[in-house]
mmCIF file of C-alpha atoms in Angstrom:
data_model
loop_
_atom_site.group_PDB
_atom_site.id
_atom_site.type_symbol
_atom_site.label_atom_id
_atom_site.label_comp_id
_atom_site.label_asym_id
_atom_site.label_seq_id
_atom_site.Cartn_x
_atom_site.Cartn_y
_atom_site.Cartn_z
ATOM 1 C CA MET A 1 -35.078 45.523 16.199
ATOM 2 C CA ALA A 2 -35.182 43.844 19.508
ATOM 3 C CA GLU A 3 -32.284 41.754 18.350
ATOM 4 C CA LYS A 4 -30.306 44.900 17.373
ATOM 5 C CA MET A 5 -31.245 46.404 21.113
ATOM 6 C CA ASP A 6 -30.133 42.936 22.440
ATOM 7 C CA ARG A 7 -26.780 43.245 20.565
ATOM 8 C CA ARG A 8 -26.280 46.517 21.779
ATOM 9 C CA ILE A 9 -26.880 45.984 25.562
ATOM 10 C CA ARG A 10 -24.597 42.993 25.593
ATOM 11 C CA LYS A 11 -21.690 45.183 23.923
ATOM 12 C CA THR A 12 -22.372 47.905 26.545
ATOM 13 C CA LYS A 13 -22.408 45.421 29.271
ATOM 14 C CA ALA A 14 -19.225 43.703 27.720
ATOM 15 C CA GLN A 15 -17.605 47.262 27.674
ATOM 16 C CA LEU A 16 -18.285 47.894 31.364
ATOM 17 C CA ARG A 17 -17.212 44.632 32.288
ATOM 18 C CA TYR A 18 -13.751 44.997 30.352
ATOM 19 C CA GLY A 19 -13.465 48.247 32.402
ATOM 20 C CA LEU A 20 -14.064 46.899 35.433
ATOM 21 C CA ALA A 21 -11.767 44.367 34.884
ATOM 22 C CA LYS A 22 -8.886 46.965 33.962
ATOM 23 C CA LEU A 23 -9.519 49.041 36.791
ATOM 24 C CA LEU A 24 -9.876 45.691 39.372
ATOM 25 C CA LYS A 25 -6.056 45.407 38.397
ATOM 26 C CA GLU A 26 -5.035 48.616 39.668
ATOM 27 C CA LYS A 27 -7.244 49.192 42.592
ATOM 28 C CA THR A 28 -10.204 47.518 44.890
ATOM 29 C CA ILE A 29 -13.491 47.630 44.298
ATOM 30 C CA LYS A 30 -13.972 50.026 47.055
ATOM 31 C CA GLU A 31 -11.766 52.524 45.297
ATOM 32 C CA ILE A 32 -13.442 52.207 41.771
ATOM 33 C CA THR A 33 -16.082 54.999 41.090
ATOM 34 C CA VAL A 34 -18.699 55.088 38.537
ATOM 35 C CA LYS A 35 -17.362 58.195 37.243
ATOM 36 C CA GLU A 36 -14.117 56.828 36.124
ATOM 37 C CA LEU A 37 -15.221 53.406 34.913
ATOM 38 C CA VAL A 38 -17.682 55.405 32.428
ATOM 39 C CA GLU A 39 -14.666 57.444 31.501
ATOM 40 C CA GLU A 40 -12.528 54.316 30.993
ATOM 41 C CA VAL A 41 -14.840 52.773 28.489
ATOM 42 C CA ASP A 42 -16.390 55.979 27.102
ATOM 43 C CA ILE A 43 -19.859 55.410 27.959
ATOM 44 C CA ASN A 44 -22.505 57.835 29.388
ATOM 45 C CA ARG A 45 -23.140 57.610 33.386
ATOM 46 C CA SER A 46 -26.849 57.332 32.636
ATOM 47 C CA THR A 47 -26.256 54.396 30.114
ATOM 48 C CA PHE A 48 -24.409 52.618 33.079
ATOM 49 C CA TYR A 49 -27.465 53.352 35.465
ATOM 50 C CA LEU A 50 -29.700 52.027 32.886
ATOM 51 C CA HIS A 51 -28.179 48.351 33.662
ATOM 52 C CA TYR A 52 -26.605 48.667 37.101
ATOM 53 C CA THR A 53 -27.491 50.457 40.496
ATOM 54 C CA ASP A 54 -23.504 50.777 41.348
ATOM 55 C CA ILE A 55 -20.121 49.305 40.814
ATOM 56 C CA TYR A 56 -21.024 46.741 43.307
ATOM 57 C CA ASP A 57 -24.336 45.740 41.468
ATOM 58 C CA LEU A 58 -22.012 45.488 38.404
ATOM 59 C CA MET A 59 -19.564 43.356 40.063
ATOM 60 C CA GLU A 60 -22.152 41.051 41.478
ATOM 61 C CA GLN A 61 -24.085 40.789 38.162
ATOM 62 C CA THR A 62 -20.636 39.909 36.439
ATOM 63 C CA GLU A 63 -19.815 37.429 39.281
ATOM 64 C CA ASN A 64 -23.336 35.845 38.814
ATOM 65 C CA ASP A 65 -23.110 35.519 34.879
ATOM 66 C CA LEU A 66 -19.557 33.821 35.381
ATOM 67 C CA LYS A 67 -20.739 31.253 37.864
ATOM 68 C CA SER A 68 -23.812 30.461 35.738
ATOM 69 C CA GLU A 69 -21.617 29.891 32.622
ATOM 70 C CA ILE A 70 -19.459 27.647 34.725
ATOM 71 C CA LEU A 71 -22.117 25.959 36.214
ATOM 72 C CA GLU A 72 -23.476 25.140 32.556
ATOM 73 C CA ILE A 73 -20.165 23.877 31.521
ATOM 74 C CA ILE A 74 -19.739 21.498 34.290
ATOM 75 C CA HIS A 75 -23.408 20.397 34.258
ATOM 76 C CA ASN A 76 -23.031 16.588 33.237
ATOM 77 C CA ASP A 77 -24.814 13.465 34.566
ATOM 78 C CA GLU A 78 -23.070 11.194 32.321
ATOM 79 C CA PRO A 79 -20.684 8.396 33.952
ATOM 80 C CA VAL A 80 -17.113 8.789 33.049
ATOM 81 C CA LYS A 81 -14.153 6.209 33.172
ATOM 82 C CA ILE A 82 -10.949 6.929 34.754
ATOM 83 C CA GLY A 83 -8.480 7.185 32.222
ATOM 84 C CA GLU A 84 -10.735 9.661 30.113
ATOM 85 C CA THR A 85 -9.962 13.384 30.388
ATOM 86 C CA MET A 86 -12.135 14.635 33.405
ATOM 87 C CA PRO A 87 -15.499 15.938 32.168
ATOM 88 C CA HIS A 88 -15.298 19.596 30.940
ATOM 89 C CA ILE A 89 -11.978 20.436 32.261
ATOM 90 C CA THR A 90 -11.031 21.711 28.470
ATOM 91 C CA GLU A 91 -14.086 23.709 28.181
ATOM 92 C CA LEU A 92 -13.346 25.432 31.703
ATOM 93 C CA PHE A 93 -9.828 26.237 30.402
ATOM 94 C CA VAL A 94 -11.384 27.646 27.430
ATOM 95 C CA PHE A 95 -13.713 29.590 29.265
ATOM 96 C CA ILE A 96 -11.117 31.028 31.470
ATOM 97 C CA ALA A 97 -8.903 31.795 28.057
ATOM 98 C CA ASP A 98 -12.059 33.604 26.691
ATOM 99 C CA ASN A 99 -12.753 35.681 29.800
ATOM 100 C CA ARG A 100 -9.194 36.392 30.701
ATOM 101 C CA GLU A 101 -9.585 39.864 31.449
ATOM 102 C CA ILE A 102 -12.003 39.556 34.125
ATOM 103 C CA ALA A 103 -10.702 36.190 35.330
ATOM 104 C CA SER A 104 -7.226 37.870 35.888
ATOM 105 C CA ALA A 105 -8.898 40.841 37.788
ATOM 106 C CA LEU A 106 -11.238 38.527 39.952
ATOM 107 C CA LEU A 107 -8.369 35.974 40.778
ATOM 108 C CA GLY A 108 -5.719 38.823 41.365
ATOM 109 C CA PRO A 109 -4.751 40.718 44.360
ATOM 110 C CA ASN A 110 -7.554 43.180 44.166
ATOM 111 C CA GLY A 111 -10.144 40.410 43.227
ATOM 112 C CA ASP A 112 -12.991 38.938 45.204
ATOM 113 C CA VAL A 113 -12.099 36.279 47.673
ATOM 114 C CA ALA A 114 -15.712 35.338 48.475
ATOM 115 C CA PHE A 115 -16.193 34.766 44.758
ATOM 116 C CA MET A 116 -12.878 32.688 44.353
ATOM 117 C CA ARG A 117 -14.334 30.505 47.295
ATOM 118 C CA GLN A 118 -17.789 30.094 45.384
ATOM 119 C CA ILE A 119 -16.090 28.900 42.304
ATOM 120 C CA GLU A 120 -13.848 26.638 44.307
ATOM 121 C CA GLN A 121 -16.764 25.237 45.797
ATOM 122 C CA ILE A 122 -18.574 24.394 42.523
ATOM 123 C CA ILE A 123 -15.586 22.938 40.803
ATOM 124 C CA SER A 124 -14.883 21.045 44.089
ATOM 125 C CA SER A 125 -18.516 19.426 44.130
ATOM 126 C CA HIS A 126 -17.917 18.525 40.485
ATOM 127 C CA CYS A 127 -14.789 16.805 41.235
ATOM 128 C CA MET A 128 -16.219 14.902 43.988
ATOM 129 C CA LYS A 129 -19.189 13.895 42.064
ATOM 130 C CA TYR A 130 -16.617 12.642 39.346
ATOM 131 C CA LEU A 131 -13.884 10.954 41.662
ATOM 132 C CA LYS A 132 -16.127 9.607 44.742
ATOM 133 C CA PRO A 133 -16.697 6.251 43.058
ATOM 134 C CA TYR A 134 -13.157 5.629 42.443
ATOM 135 C CA LEU A 135 -11.943 6.349 45.876
ATOM 136 C CA VAL A 136 -14.653 4.333 47.895
ATOM 137 C CA HIS A 137 -12.155 2.953 50.431
ATOM 138 C CA LEU A 138 -11.319 6.865 51.768
ATOM 139 C CA ASP A 139 -13.290 8.086 54.915
ATOM 140 C CA GLU A 140 -14.960 11.443 54.379
ATOM 141 C CA ARG A 141 -12.303 13.746 55.764
ATOM 142 C CA THR A 142 -9.477 12.107 53.777
ATOM 143 C CA LEU A 143 -11.422 12.398 50.734
ATOM 144 C CA GLU A 144 -12.132 15.999 51.402
ATOM 145 C CA ARG A 145 -8.399 16.911 52.042
ATOM 146 C CA VAL A 146 -7.544 14.864 48.919
ATOM 147 C CA ASN A 147 -9.977 16.913 47.095
ATOM 148 C CA SER A 148 -8.913 20.035 48.561
ATOM 149 C CA PHE A 149 -5.052 19.453 47.618
ATOM 150 C CA CYS A 150 -6.412 18.677 43.752
ATOM 151 C CA ILE A 151 -8.619 21.791 43.640
ATOM 152 C CA ALA A 152 -5.559 24.294 45.260
ATOM 153 C CA GLY A 153 -3.283 22.556 42.729
ATOM 154 C CA CYS A 154 -5.335 23.565 39.604
ATOM 155 C CA LEU A 155 -6.156 27.034 41.196
ATOM 156 C CA GLY A 156 -2.347 27.571 41.494
ATOM 157 C CA LEU A 157 -2.002 26.359 37.911
ATOM 158 C CA ILE A 158 -4.675 28.677 36.578
ATOM 159 C CA ILE A 159 -3.083 31.724 38.529
ATOM 160 C CA SER A 160 0.608 30.576 37.179
ATOM 161 C CA TRP A 161 -0.976 30.584 33.641
ATOM 162 C CA MET A 162 -2.749 34.144 34.235
ATOM 163 C CA ARG A 163 0.384 35.682 35.561
ATOM 164 C CA ASN A 164 2.230 34.303 32.661
ATOM 165 C CA ASN A 165 -0.134 35.826 29.905
ATOM 166 C CA PHE A 166 -1.964 32.838 29.161
ATOM 167 C CA ASP A 167 1.313 31.530 27.494
ATOM 168 C CA ASP A 168 -0.051 28.028 26.660
ATOM 169 C CA THR A 169 -3.241 26.566 25.208
ATOM 170 C CA PRO A 170 -6.137 25.919 27.342
ATOM 171 C CA GLU A 171 -6.119 22.111 25.893
ATOM 172 C CA SER A 172 -2.571 21.964 27.273
ATOM 173 C CA LEU A 173 -3.316 23.151 30.643
ATOM 174 C CA ALA A 174 -6.184 20.995 30.976
ATOM 175 C CA LYS A 175 -3.976 17.937 30.016
ATOM 176 C CA ILE A 176 -1.299 19.127 32.610
ATOM 177 C CA SER A 177 -3.997 19.443 35.189
ATOM 178 C CA TYR A 178 -5.719 16.116 34.564
ATOM 179 C CA THR A 179 -2.402 14.395 34.563
ATOM 180 C CA LEU A 180 -1.477 16.077 37.824
ATOM 181 C CA VAL A 181 -4.664 15.444 39.668
ATOM 182 C CA LEU A 182 -4.624 11.790 38.187
ATOM 183 C CA SER A 183 -1.205 11.346 39.587
ATOM 184 C CA ALA A 184 -1.893 12.310 42.989
ATOM 185 C CA LEU A 185 -4.857 10.414 43.232
ATOM 186 C CA LYS A 186 -3.450 6.953 41.628
ATOM 187 C CA PRO A 187 -2.121 5.744 45.318
ATOM 188 C CA TYR A 188 -5.650 5.817 46.501
ATOM 189 C CA MET A 189 -7.280 4.642 43.443
ATOM 190 C CA THR A 190 -5.097 1.571 43.559
ATOM 191 C CA LYS A 191 -6.455 0.365 46.899
ATOM 192 C CA ILE A 192 -9.917 -0.061 44.984
ATOM 193 C CA ALA A 193 -8.103 -2.579 42.646
ATOM 194 C CA GLU A 194 -6.610 -4.675 45.795
#
C-alpha cells in the first residue's frame, strides 16, 4: 500500500512540475497562481497544498531535487586521464534531455537566474577538480577565467540545443562539448608537457 501511495505522490509531483514548467515558458514565477497551475494539470488545490505551501515552495523543491540529481551524477572521486570523456558529461546531457520541460523553463527567459548560477557553480567546481591537475602552470586567476570560458560555452551549447527542440542526441552533444572544451584547453595543457 505504501508503494502505491509513493507512486501516486511521485506522479502528482511530476504533474505539478510539468505544469510549472509549461507556465514558466509563458510567464514569470511571480505571475503564476496556484489556481491556474492546478487547473493546468487537473489537480485539486487541496492536493497541491498537501505537498507545497505555495508556488515558490514548489519552485524551490523542484530546483533542490534537480540540484541533488546533478550532484549525484557528477559525484566521482576516480582519477580520469585526458583523452577520455570528461566524467559524467554524457549523463548530464541525458539528464537534461530527460528533464527537458523543466530544464527549458528554468534556463529560459522566465527562469531562475540564481538557480542557473548555482548549477554553473556545481559544474564549474567539478570541471576544476577534473582539469586542475592538467593546468598546473596556470595561476589561479587565469585558471578561473579559462574554466569560466569553458562553462559559458557548454551552457551556450545547452541553450542552443533547447532552442532547437533537443534536435540531437545527448551523446552527440556531450562529444561536441568535450571536444570544444579540450580544444580550448589544449594550448595550456601543452605547456605541461614541455
